[in-house]
């Protein structure tokens, strides 16, 4: 075996010699490979240092989070720890990451198996489980010892900042594409007050940041092989201080919409409510959080839509596209979700307000 990934695999202290290294999964950010020895399998990743310009901070955060999660689950007597929490493999010299001679950053986890990864909830129970796992993740991190984690992507979920970037891209219109997106642009500007709702809650102390996951897509969870129980939270690169309700909003945004990412929205209200019920089983909500779970989902959809539209105007440099107007269509899909949630808001809020 030859190549950078094979070379990287041998830099880690694995159980047995490396037999195969192959590209793995659907991840958008890092380069991911599955490594096999005669004894077991591993998940090897080359970090994307364009997205994460401070990989040392990422790895410090990830290592601290994993140590803490493992200790907490162990203290609770949870069985099967190797499938419940990611485990970093040390390099031959005992470090959590390996820097290649051409300065790429690599890390290696135990491959969690048997397990299943889901793109969409197939059942209400899975939706409940997904909510529970991400809610519980926040609860487990509440007493992380030491100083709080430093942001790895400052401003990642800062809605007012995303709006400012969008307005700048619109003003510059570097490729003259604004004329193709007049409907979406007009809608985004007309809805601009959406960007300030939670920022306002943070300013006036109605809500406070805690350590959150910040990328709570369904495929950042592994389920057991039957797809019944959420086993393990993955993708810890963006764990940092954030609004707890945004983790719910991002999960619900991605999991309660039965439509394709770039198609018309189709909200499954029952799934939304199962996600919310599960989330609260993992970390109970305050009254003000419960009252704003729908708005948090809309804010996440609105800001992601703004990011797609900004990228469309700027020439598709951040989100990989599969056809020319992909980012414009993606923006349209997120904005349609905001509207679909608006039309179901009263019904969803009423159901959320009922005691379980
Ligand atoms: P994205 O940002 O698009 O979510 P990414 O590039 O950050 O992806 P990950 O989410 O870390 O990459 O991993 C990609 C996929 O690899 C996951 O969705 C999951 O299916 C699988 N995966 C990651 N870690 C493990 C593991 N330790 N064991 C088994 N599968 C894993
Ligand atoms: Mg992922």
Short mmCIF file of C-alpha atoms and ligand atoms in Angstrom, two decimals:
data_model
loop_
_atom_site.label_atom_id
_atom_site.label_comp_id
_atom_site.label_asym_id
_atom_site.label_seq_id
_atom_site.Cartn_x
_atom_site.Cartn_y
_atom_site.Cartn_z
CA UNK A 1 0.00 0.00 0.00
CA UNK A 2 1.18 3.43 -0.89
CA UNK A 3 -0.09 6.98 -0.65
CA UNK A 4 -0.49 9.64 2.03
CA UNK A 5 -3.37 7.90 3.85
CA UNK A 6 -1.46 4.60 4.06
CA UNK A 7 1.58 6.46 5.35
CA UNK A 8 -0.57 8.27 7.90
CA UNK A 9 -2.15 5.00 9.07
CA UNK A 10 1.25 3.59 10.00
CA UNK A 11 1.97 6.68 12.11
CA UNK A 12 -0.62 5.49 14.66
CA UNK A 13 -0.30 2.79 17.27
CA UNK A 14 -2.84 0.29 15.96
CA UNK A 15 -3.56 -3.30 16.91
CA UNK A 16 -1.83 -5.23 14.12
CA UNK A 17 -0.25 -4.10 10.89
CA UNK A 18 -2.25 -2.15 8.35
CA UNK A 19 -3.87 -4.35 5.68
CA UNK A 20 -6.04 -1.83 3.83
CA UNK A 21 -6.88 1.87 3.71
CA UNK A 22 -9.89 3.03 1.71
CA UNK A 23 -11.89 6.27 1.37
CA UNK A 24 -14.97 6.14 3.59
CA UNK A 25 -18.33 7.87 4.13
CA UNK A 26 -20.11 10.98 2.92
CA UNK A 27 -18.38 13.62 5.08
CA UNK A 28 -18.11 17.07 3.54
CA UNK A 29 -15.28 18.53 5.55
CA UNK A 30 -12.39 16.16 6.17
CA UNK A 31 -10.86 13.39 4.08
CA UNK A 32 -12.04 10.20 5.76
CA UNK A 33 -10.64 6.66 5.35
CA UNK A 34 -11.33 3.27 6.87
CA UNK A 35 -8.25 1.35 7.91
CA UNK A 36 -8.20 -2.39 8.59
CA UNK A 37 -5.69 -4.55 10.40
CA UNK A 38 -6.18 -8.29 10.92
CA UNK A 39 -7.65 -7.51 14.35
CA UNK A 40 -9.89 -4.45 13.90
CA UNK A 41 -10.87 -1.38 11.93
CA UNK A 42 -10.14 2.32 12.39
CA UNK A 43 -11.41 5.64 11.04
CA UNK A 44 -8.60 7.83 9.78
CA UNK A 45 -9.12 11.51 8.94
CA UNK A 46 -7.04 14.17 7.31
CA UNK A 47 -8.28 17.42 8.80
CA UNK A 48 -9.52 20.19 6.58
CA UNK A 49 -7.31 23.09 7.66
CA UNK A 50 -9.01 25.53 5.31
CA UNK A 51 -12.22 25.16 7.29
CA UNK A 52 -10.38 24.75 10.62
CA UNK A 53 -7.34 27.02 10.47
CA UNK A 54 -6.32 26.11 14.04
CA UNK A 55 -6.23 22.29 14.03
CA UNK A 56 -4.25 22.19 17.27
CA UNK A 57 -7.12 23.87 19.07
CA UNK A 58 -9.57 21.46 17.42
CA UNK A 59 -7.61 18.47 18.63
CA UNK A 60 -7.14 19.87 22.14
CA UNK A 61 -10.89 20.44 22.41
CA UNK A 62 -11.76 17.03 20.99
CA UNK A 63 -9.35 15.25 23.35
CA UNK A 64 -10.71 17.10 26.40
CA UNK A 65 -14.31 16.40 25.43
CA UNK A 66 -13.62 12.72 24.83
CA UNK A 67 -11.75 12.25 28.10
CA UNK A 68 -14.61 13.86 29.97
CA UNK A 69 -17.37 11.91 28.20
CA UNK A 70 -15.59 8.62 28.76
CA UNK A 71 -15.02 9.34 32.46
CA UNK A 72 -18.68 10.32 32.96
CA UNK A 73 -20.06 7.28 31.17
CA UNK A 74 -17.65 5.00 32.99
CA UNK A 75 -18.69 6.46 36.35
CA UNK A 76 -22.32 5.79 35.42
CA UNK A 77 -21.43 2.16 34.75
CA UNK A 78 -22.39 2.38 31.06
CA UNK A 79 -21.42 -0.82 29.23
CA UNK A 80 -19.77 -1.11 25.81
CA UNK A 81 -17.84 2.17 26.15
CA UNK A 82 -15.94 1.67 22.91
CA UNK A 83 -19.19 2.07 20.99
CA UNK A 84 -20.48 4.93 23.18
CA UNK A 85 -17.70 7.42 22.87
CA UNK A 86 -15.13 8.06 20.17
CA UNK A 87 -11.66 6.84 21.05
CA UNK A 88 -8.60 8.56 19.64
CA UNK A 89 -5.71 6.27 18.78
CA UNK A 90 -2.31 7.63 19.85
CA UNK A 91 0.49 8.09 17.37
CA UNK A 92 3.65 6.00 17.73
CA UNK A 93 5.03 8.82 19.89
CA UNK A 94 1.86 9.05 21.99
CA UNK A 95 0.21 12.14 20.51
CA UNK A 96 -3.44 12.63 19.58
CA UNK A 97 -2.68 13.63 16.00
CA UNK A 98 0.05 13.16 13.40
CA UNK A 99 1.52 15.93 11.28
CA UNK A 100 2.83 14.67 7.97
CA UNK A 101 6.07 16.00 6.47
CA UNK A 102 3.94 18.05 4.02
CA UNK A 103 2.09 19.50 7.01
CA UNK A 104 -1.25 17.77 6.87
CA UNK A 105 -2.93 16.95 10.17
CA UNK A 106 -4.20 13.41 10.66
CA UNK A 107 -6.12 11.69 13.46
CA UNK A 108 -7.38 8.18 13.94
CA UNK A 109 -10.38 6.82 15.87
CA UNK A 110 -11.47 3.29 16.64
CA UNK A 111 -14.10 2.35 14.06
CA UNK A 112 -17.36 2.02 15.94
CA UNK A 113 -19.07 -1.22 14.94
CA UNK A 114 -21.51 -2.77 14.59
CA UNK A 115 -23.38 0.47 14.00
CA UNK A 116 -25.57 2.29 11.50
CA UNK A 117 -25.54 5.84 10.24
CA UNK A 118 -28.82 7.43 9.08
CA UNK A 119 -29.45 10.28 6.68
CA UNK A 120 -33.16 10.59 7.66
CA UNK A 121 -35.13 9.28 10.61
CA UNK A 122 -37.03 6.23 9.40
CA UNK A 123 -39.17 6.03 12.53
CA UNK A 124 -40.42 8.33 15.29
CA UNK A 125 -38.42 6.33 17.77
CA UNK A 126 -35.22 7.16 15.87
CA UNK A 127 -36.17 10.84 15.97
CA UNK A 128 -36.66 10.60 19.74
CA UNK A 129 -33.32 8.84 20.12
CA UNK A 130 -31.49 11.41 18.02
CA UNK A 131 -32.91 14.24 20.10
CA UNK A 132 -32.09 12.42 23.32
CA UNK A 133 -28.49 11.74 22.30
CA UNK A 134 -27.73 15.36 21.38
CA UNK A 135 -29.57 16.70 24.44
CA UNK A 136 -27.71 14.29 26.72
CA UNK A 137 -24.45 15.33 25.09
CA UNK A 138 -25.01 18.89 26.36
CA UNK A 139 -25.83 17.60 29.84
CA UNK A 140 -22.68 15.48 29.95
CA UNK A 141 -20.53 18.48 29.08
CA UNK A 142 -22.03 20.75 31.73
CA UNK A 143 -19.25 19.97 34.21
CA UNK A 144 -16.28 19.79 31.85
CA UNK A 145 -13.39 20.67 34.16
CA UNK A 146 -10.95 23.49 33.46
CA UNK A 147 -11.35 26.58 31.33
CA UNK A 148 -14.18 26.56 28.83
CA UNK A 149 -13.43 25.42 25.28
CA UNK A 150 -12.11 28.00 22.88
CA UNK A 151 -14.16 28.45 19.69
CA UNK A 152 -12.81 26.49 16.72
CA UNK A 153 -15.03 28.39 14.27
CA UNK A 154 -15.70 31.82 15.79
CA UNK A 155 -19.09 33.20 14.71
CA UNK A 156 -20.21 29.86 13.25
CA UNK A 157 -23.84 30.26 14.38
CA UNK A 158 -23.77 34.04 14.71
CA UNK A 159 -26.89 34.93 12.74
CA UNK A 160 -26.34 38.73 12.65
CA UNK A 161 -22.79 38.15 11.39
CA UNK A 162 -24.08 35.80 8.67
CA UNK A 163 -26.53 38.51 7.64
CA UNK A 164 -23.74 41.07 7.46
CA UNK A 165 -21.68 38.73 5.26
CA UNK A 166 -24.67 38.22 3.01
CA UNK A 167 -25.25 41.98 2.67
CA UNK A 168 -21.59 42.51 1.85
CA UNK A 169 -21.69 39.79 -0.85
CA UNK A 170 -24.85 41.37 -2.24
CA UNK A 171 -23.28 44.81 -2.34
CA UNK A 172 -20.10 43.54 -4.02
CA UNK A 173 -21.92 41.06 -6.28
CA UNK A 174 -18.50 39.95 -7.60
CA UNK A 175 -19.87 37.67 -10.35
CA UNK A 176 -22.99 39.61 -11.25
CA UNK A 177 -25.17 36.74 -10.04
CA UNK A 178 -27.55 38.79 -7.89
CA UNK A 179 -29.87 39.31 -10.84
CA UNK A 180 -30.48 35.54 -10.98
CA UNK A 181 -31.54 35.43 -7.32
CA UNK A 182 -33.78 38.46 -6.94
CA UNK A 183 -36.68 36.55 -5.35
CA UNK A 184 -34.47 34.84 -2.74
CA UNK A 185 -32.55 38.05 -2.03
CA UNK A 186 -35.74 40.06 -1.53
CA UNK A 187 -37.13 37.38 0.77
CA UNK A 188 -33.91 37.17 2.81
CA UNK A 189 -33.86 40.94 3.31
CA UNK A 190 -37.53 41.13 4.16
CA UNK A 191 -37.01 38.44 6.85
CA UNK A 192 -33.84 39.98 8.27
CA UNK A 193 -35.27 40.46 11.78
CA UNK A 194 -35.04 36.65 12.13
CA UNK A 195 -31.28 37.00 12.53
CA UNK A 196 -31.63 39.04 15.70
CA UNK A 197 -34.08 37.05 17.82
CA UNK A 198 -31.65 34.81 19.72
CA UNK A 199 -28.83 37.35 19.56
CA UNK A 200 -31.25 39.60 21.48
CA UNK A 201 -31.91 36.85 24.03
CA UNK A 202 -28.16 36.51 24.54
CA UNK A 203 -27.72 40.26 24.96
CA UNK A 204 -30.49 40.65 27.54
CA UNK A 205 -29.58 37.46 29.44
CA UNK A 206 -32.81 35.58 28.59
CA UNK A 207 -30.57 32.79 27.30
CA UNK A 208 -26.95 31.93 28.04
CA UNK A 209 -24.39 29.89 26.13
CA UNK A 210 -23.24 26.48 27.33
CA UNK A 211 -21.00 23.91 25.63
CA UNK A 212 -22.87 22.70 22.57
CA UNK A 213 -22.14 20.42 19.64
CA UNK A 214 -22.94 22.92 16.87
CA UNK A 215 -23.25 20.41 14.03
CA UNK A 216 -26.16 18.25 15.09
CA UNK A 217 -27.04 16.60 11.81
CA UNK A 218 -28.53 13.13 12.06
CA UNK A 219 -25.49 11.58 10.34
CA UNK A 220 -23.29 12.93 13.10
CA UNK A 221 -24.74 10.19 15.29
CA UNK A 222 -24.19 6.47 15.11
CA UNK A 223 -27.08 4.13 15.90
CA UNK A 224 -26.82 0.48 16.88
CA UNK A 225 -26.92 -2.01 14.01
CA UNK A 226 -30.72 -2.35 14.25
CA UNK A 227 -31.11 1.42 14.03
CA UNK A 228 -32.97 1.51 17.34
CA UNK A 229 -30.67 3.12 19.85
CA UNK A 230 -28.42 6.14 19.35
CA UNK A 231 -24.98 4.92 20.37
CA UNK A 232 -22.46 7.67 19.89
CA UNK A 233 -22.18 11.36 18.99
CA UNK A 234 -19.58 12.00 16.26
CA UNK A 235 -17.91 14.97 14.64
CA UNK A 236 -16.77 16.92 17.70
CA UNK A 237 -14.76 19.57 15.85
CA UNK A 238 -17.24 22.34 16.56
CA UNK A 239 -17.95 21.65 20.23
CA UNK A 240 -17.67 25.13 21.77
CA UNK A 241 -19.84 27.60 23.67
CA UNK A 242 -23.18 28.12 21.94
CA UNK A 243 -26.92 28.43 22.47
CA UNK A 244 -28.33 25.10 23.61
CA UNK A 245 -31.49 25.57 21.56
CA UNK A 246 -29.49 25.95 18.36
CA UNK A 247 -28.41 22.31 18.61
CA UNK A 248 -32.06 21.35 18.67
CA UNK A 249 -32.84 23.78 15.85
CA UNK A 250 -30.13 22.40 13.60
CA UNK A 251 -31.18 18.81 14.26
CA UNK A 252 -34.86 19.59 13.64
CA UNK A 253 -34.00 21.63 10.55
CA UNK A 254 -32.18 18.70 9.01
CA UNK A 255 -34.36 15.85 10.29
CA UNK A 256 -37.99 17.03 10.24
CA UNK A 257 -37.94 18.09 6.58
CA UNK A 258 -38.94 15.17 4.39
CA UNK A 259 -37.93 17.05 1.22
CA UNK A 260 -34.50 17.00 -0.41
CA UNK A 261 -32.06 19.65 0.83
CA UNK A 262 -32.66 21.75 -2.29
CA UNK A 263 -36.34 20.92 -2.91
CA UNK A 264 -39.65 22.35 -1.62
CA UNK A 265 -40.13 21.93 2.13
CA UNK A 266 -42.25 19.19 3.66
CA UNK A 267 -42.36 19.42 7.46
CA UNK A 268 -43.19 16.24 9.34
CA UNK A 269 -44.80 17.63 12.50
CA UNK A 270 -44.84 14.28 14.30
CA UNK A 271 -41.10 13.85 13.74
CA UNK A 272 -40.47 17.41 14.92
CA UNK A 273 -42.30 16.67 18.17
CA UNK A 274 -40.41 13.39 18.70
CA UNK A 275 -37.10 15.19 18.18
CA UNK A 276 -38.20 17.78 20.76
CA UNK A 277 -39.40 15.19 23.25
CA UNK A 278 -36.14 13.27 22.93
CA UNK A 279 -34.01 16.38 23.25
CA UNK A 280 -35.76 17.31 26.48
CA UNK A 281 -35.26 13.79 27.79
CA UNK A 282 -31.52 14.41 27.33
CA UNK A 283 -31.53 17.95 28.70
CA UNK A 284 -34.73 19.51 30.02
CA UNK A 285 -35.71 22.87 28.53
CA UNK A 286 -36.57 26.03 30.41
CA UNK A 287 -39.97 27.51 29.64
CA UNK A 288 -38.47 30.14 27.37
CA UNK A 289 -36.58 27.44 25.47
CA UNK A 290 -39.71 25.38 25.00
CA UNK A 291 -41.54 28.47 23.78
CA UNK A 292 -38.88 29.14 21.14
CA UNK A 293 -37.96 25.69 19.80
CA UNK A 294 -39.77 26.38 16.52
CA UNK A 295 -38.07 29.76 16.12
CA UNK A 296 -34.67 28.17 16.82
CA UNK A 297 -35.32 25.74 13.95
CA UNK A 298 -36.34 28.63 11.71
CA UNK A 299 -33.27 30.65 12.69
CA UNK A 300 -30.98 27.74 11.81
CA UNK A 301 -32.73 27.28 8.46
CA UNK A 302 -32.70 31.01 7.77
CA UNK A 303 -28.98 31.42 8.52
CA UNK A 304 -28.01 28.31 6.58
CA UNK A 305 -30.08 29.67 3.68
CA UNK A 306 -28.18 32.96 3.98
CA UNK A 307 -24.89 31.06 3.87
CA UNK A 308 -25.93 29.17 0.72
CA UNK A 309 -27.06 32.39 -0.93
CA UNK A 310 -23.86 34.19 0.08
CA UNK A 311 -21.81 31.34 -1.37
CA UNK A 312 -23.85 31.46 -4.58
CA UNK A 313 -23.11 35.20 -4.92
CA UNK A 314 -19.43 34.71 -4.10
CA UNK A 315 -18.86 31.86 -6.58
CA UNK A 316 -19.51 28.61 -4.65
CA UNK A 317 -16.20 28.57 -2.84
CA UNK A 318 -17.38 27.03 0.47
CA UNK A 319 -20.15 24.49 -0.24
CA UNK A 320 -19.27 21.91 -2.85
CA UNK A 321 -21.81 22.08 -5.68
CA UNK A 322 -23.04 19.33 -7.99
CA UNK A 323 -24.70 21.58 -10.60
CA UNK A 324 -24.44 25.27 -11.52
CA UNK A 325 -27.24 26.78 -9.38
CA UNK A 326 -26.98 24.26 -6.55
CA UNK A 327 -26.35 26.80 -3.80
CA UNK A 328 -29.20 28.99 -4.97
CA UNK A 329 -31.53 25.98 -4.90
CA UNK A 330 -30.24 25.01 -1.48
CA UNK A 331 -30.96 28.52 -0.21
CA UNK A 332 -34.45 28.29 -1.67
CA UNK A 333 -34.94 24.95 0.14
CA UNK A 334 -33.97 26.43 3.53
CA UNK A 335 -36.12 29.52 3.04
CA UNK A 336 -39.06 27.29 2.06
CA UNK A 337 -38.53 25.38 5.31
CA UNK A 338 -38.69 28.64 7.31
CA UNK A 339 -42.04 29.39 5.67
CA UNK A 340 -43.37 25.85 6.08
CA UNK A 341 -42.53 26.02 9.79
CA UNK A 342 -44.23 29.40 9.99
CA UNK A 343 -47.44 27.93 8.67
CA UNK A 344 -47.28 25.06 11.21
CA UNK A 345 -46.02 27.19 14.09
CA UNK A 346 -49.25 27.53 16.08
CA UNK A 347 -49.90 23.79 15.89
CA UNK A 348 -46.33 22.86 16.84
CA UNK A 349 -46.21 25.32 19.72
CA UNK A 350 -49.49 24.11 21.10
CA UNK A 351 -48.26 20.51 21.01
CA UNK A 352 -44.95 21.48 22.66
CA UNK A 353 -46.72 23.35 25.45
CA UNK A 354 -48.72 20.27 26.49
CA UNK A 355 -47.23 18.43 29.44
CA UNK A 356 -45.69 15.15 28.19
P1 LIG B 1 -19.51 16.38 7.93
O1 LIG B 1 -18.93 17.66 8.42
O2 LIG B 1 -20.00 16.41 6.54
O3 LIG B 1 -20.54 15.86 8.89
P2 LIG B 1 -16.91 15.25 8.36
O4 LIG B 1 -16.04 15.39 7.17
O5 LIG B 1 -16.72 16.21 9.49
O6 LIG B 1 -18.39 15.25 7.93
P3 LIG B 1 -17.33 13.00 10.16
O7 LIG B 1 -18.72 13.45 10.38
O8 LIG B 1 -16.39 13.04 11.31
O9 LIG B 1 -16.69 13.77 8.90
O10 LIG B 1 -17.33 11.50 9.61
C1 LIG B 1 -17.95 11.17 8.37
C2 LIG B 1 -18.76 9.89 8.53
O11 LIG B 1 -17.89 8.80 8.89
C3 LIG B 1 -19.82 9.92 9.64
O12 LIG B 1 -21.05 10.46 9.19
C4 LIG B 1 -19.94 8.46 10.02
O13 LIG B 1 -20.83 7.77 9.15
C5 LIG B 1 -18.53 7.92 9.80
N1 LIG B 1 -17.75 7.86 11.05
C6 LIG B 1 -17.07 8.88 11.62
N2 LIG B 1 -16.41 8.46 12.71
C7 LIG B 1 -16.66 7.13 12.82
C8 LIG B 1 -16.23 6.10 13.73
N3 LIG B 1 -15.39 6.36 14.74
N4 LIG B 1 -16.70 4.85 13.53
C9 LIG B 1 -17.52 4.57 12.50
N5 LIG B 1 -17.94 5.48 11.60
C10 LIG B 1 -17.52 6.75 11.75
MG1 LIG B 2 -20.23 14.48 10.00
#
